GROMACS .gro file of C-alpha atoms in nm:
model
   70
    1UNK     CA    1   0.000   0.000   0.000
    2UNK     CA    2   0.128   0.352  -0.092
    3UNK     CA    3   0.234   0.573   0.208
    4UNK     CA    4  -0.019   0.855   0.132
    5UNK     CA    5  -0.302   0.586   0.153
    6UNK     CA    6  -0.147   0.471   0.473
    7UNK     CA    7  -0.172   0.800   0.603
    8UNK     CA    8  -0.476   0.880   0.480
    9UNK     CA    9  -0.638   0.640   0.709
   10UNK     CA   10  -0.426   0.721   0.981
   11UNK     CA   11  -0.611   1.095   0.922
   12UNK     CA   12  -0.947   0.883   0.924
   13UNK     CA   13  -0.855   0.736   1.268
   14UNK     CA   14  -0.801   1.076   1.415
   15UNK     CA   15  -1.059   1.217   1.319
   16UNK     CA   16  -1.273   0.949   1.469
   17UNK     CA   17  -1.090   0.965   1.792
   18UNK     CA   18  -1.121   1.375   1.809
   19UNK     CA   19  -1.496   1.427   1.653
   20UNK     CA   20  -1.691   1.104   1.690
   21UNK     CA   21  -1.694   1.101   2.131
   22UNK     CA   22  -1.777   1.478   2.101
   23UNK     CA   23  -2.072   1.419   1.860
   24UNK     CA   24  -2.169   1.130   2.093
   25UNK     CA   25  -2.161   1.371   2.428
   26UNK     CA   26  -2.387   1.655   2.252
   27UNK     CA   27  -2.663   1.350   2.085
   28UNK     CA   28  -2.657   1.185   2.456
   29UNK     CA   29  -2.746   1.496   2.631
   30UNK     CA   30  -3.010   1.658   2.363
   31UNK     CA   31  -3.414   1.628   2.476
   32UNK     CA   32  -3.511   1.417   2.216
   33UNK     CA   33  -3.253   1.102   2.339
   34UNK     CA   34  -3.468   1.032   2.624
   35UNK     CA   35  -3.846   0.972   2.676
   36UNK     CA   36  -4.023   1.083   2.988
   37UNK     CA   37  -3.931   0.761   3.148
   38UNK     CA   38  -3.552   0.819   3.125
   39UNK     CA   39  -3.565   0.552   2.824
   40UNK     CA   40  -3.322   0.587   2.519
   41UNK     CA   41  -3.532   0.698   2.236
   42UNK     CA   42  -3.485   0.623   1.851
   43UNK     CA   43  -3.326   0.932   1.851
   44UNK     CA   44  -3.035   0.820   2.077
   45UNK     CA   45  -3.029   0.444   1.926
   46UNK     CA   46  -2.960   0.528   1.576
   47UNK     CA   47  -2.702   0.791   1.653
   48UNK     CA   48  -2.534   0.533   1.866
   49UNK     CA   49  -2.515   0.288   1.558
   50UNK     CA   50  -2.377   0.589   1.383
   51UNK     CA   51  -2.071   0.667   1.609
   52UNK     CA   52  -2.029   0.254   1.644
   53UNK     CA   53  -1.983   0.196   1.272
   54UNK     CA   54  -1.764   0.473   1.275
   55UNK     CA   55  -1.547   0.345   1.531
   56UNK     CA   56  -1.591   0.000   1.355
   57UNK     CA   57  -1.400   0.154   1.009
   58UNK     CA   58  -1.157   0.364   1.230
   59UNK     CA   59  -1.029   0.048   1.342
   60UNK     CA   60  -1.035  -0.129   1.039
   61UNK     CA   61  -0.821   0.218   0.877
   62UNK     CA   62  -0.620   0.153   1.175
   63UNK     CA   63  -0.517  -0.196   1.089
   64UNK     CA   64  -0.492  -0.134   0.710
   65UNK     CA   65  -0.237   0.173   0.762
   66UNK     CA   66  -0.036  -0.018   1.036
   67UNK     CA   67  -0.034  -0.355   0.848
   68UNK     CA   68   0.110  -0.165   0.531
   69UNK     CA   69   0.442  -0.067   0.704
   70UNK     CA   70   0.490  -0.446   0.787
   0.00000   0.00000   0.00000
């Protein structure tokens, strides 16, 4: 794999690591991610599947770019 490709998803990874947990924090705490109960809403599940597939390809980038200086 070419260096700049390695990089590139090094860039991916932290940009995952410095944007994703933020997102996360600001979705957790808005109204609409709880119902009156104190139950997670819709709202709140999907944007959790969100931040996990994101994490899910971070780590993926993250094995890709390390494996290709092996």
């Amino acid at each position: 794999m070419p260096l700049a490709l390695a990089v590139l998803l090094l860039l991916n990874v932290a940009f995952t690591v410095v944007v994703w947990p933020t997102f996360y924090r600001r979705v957790a705490s808005d109204a609409r991610a709880r119902d009156a109960a104190g139950m997670a809403t819709r709202f709140l599940t999907v944007h959790r599947v969100i931040v996990g597939i994101a994490y899910l390809i971070a780590a993926a980038s993250a094995v890709a770019a390390i494996a290709s200086f092996f």
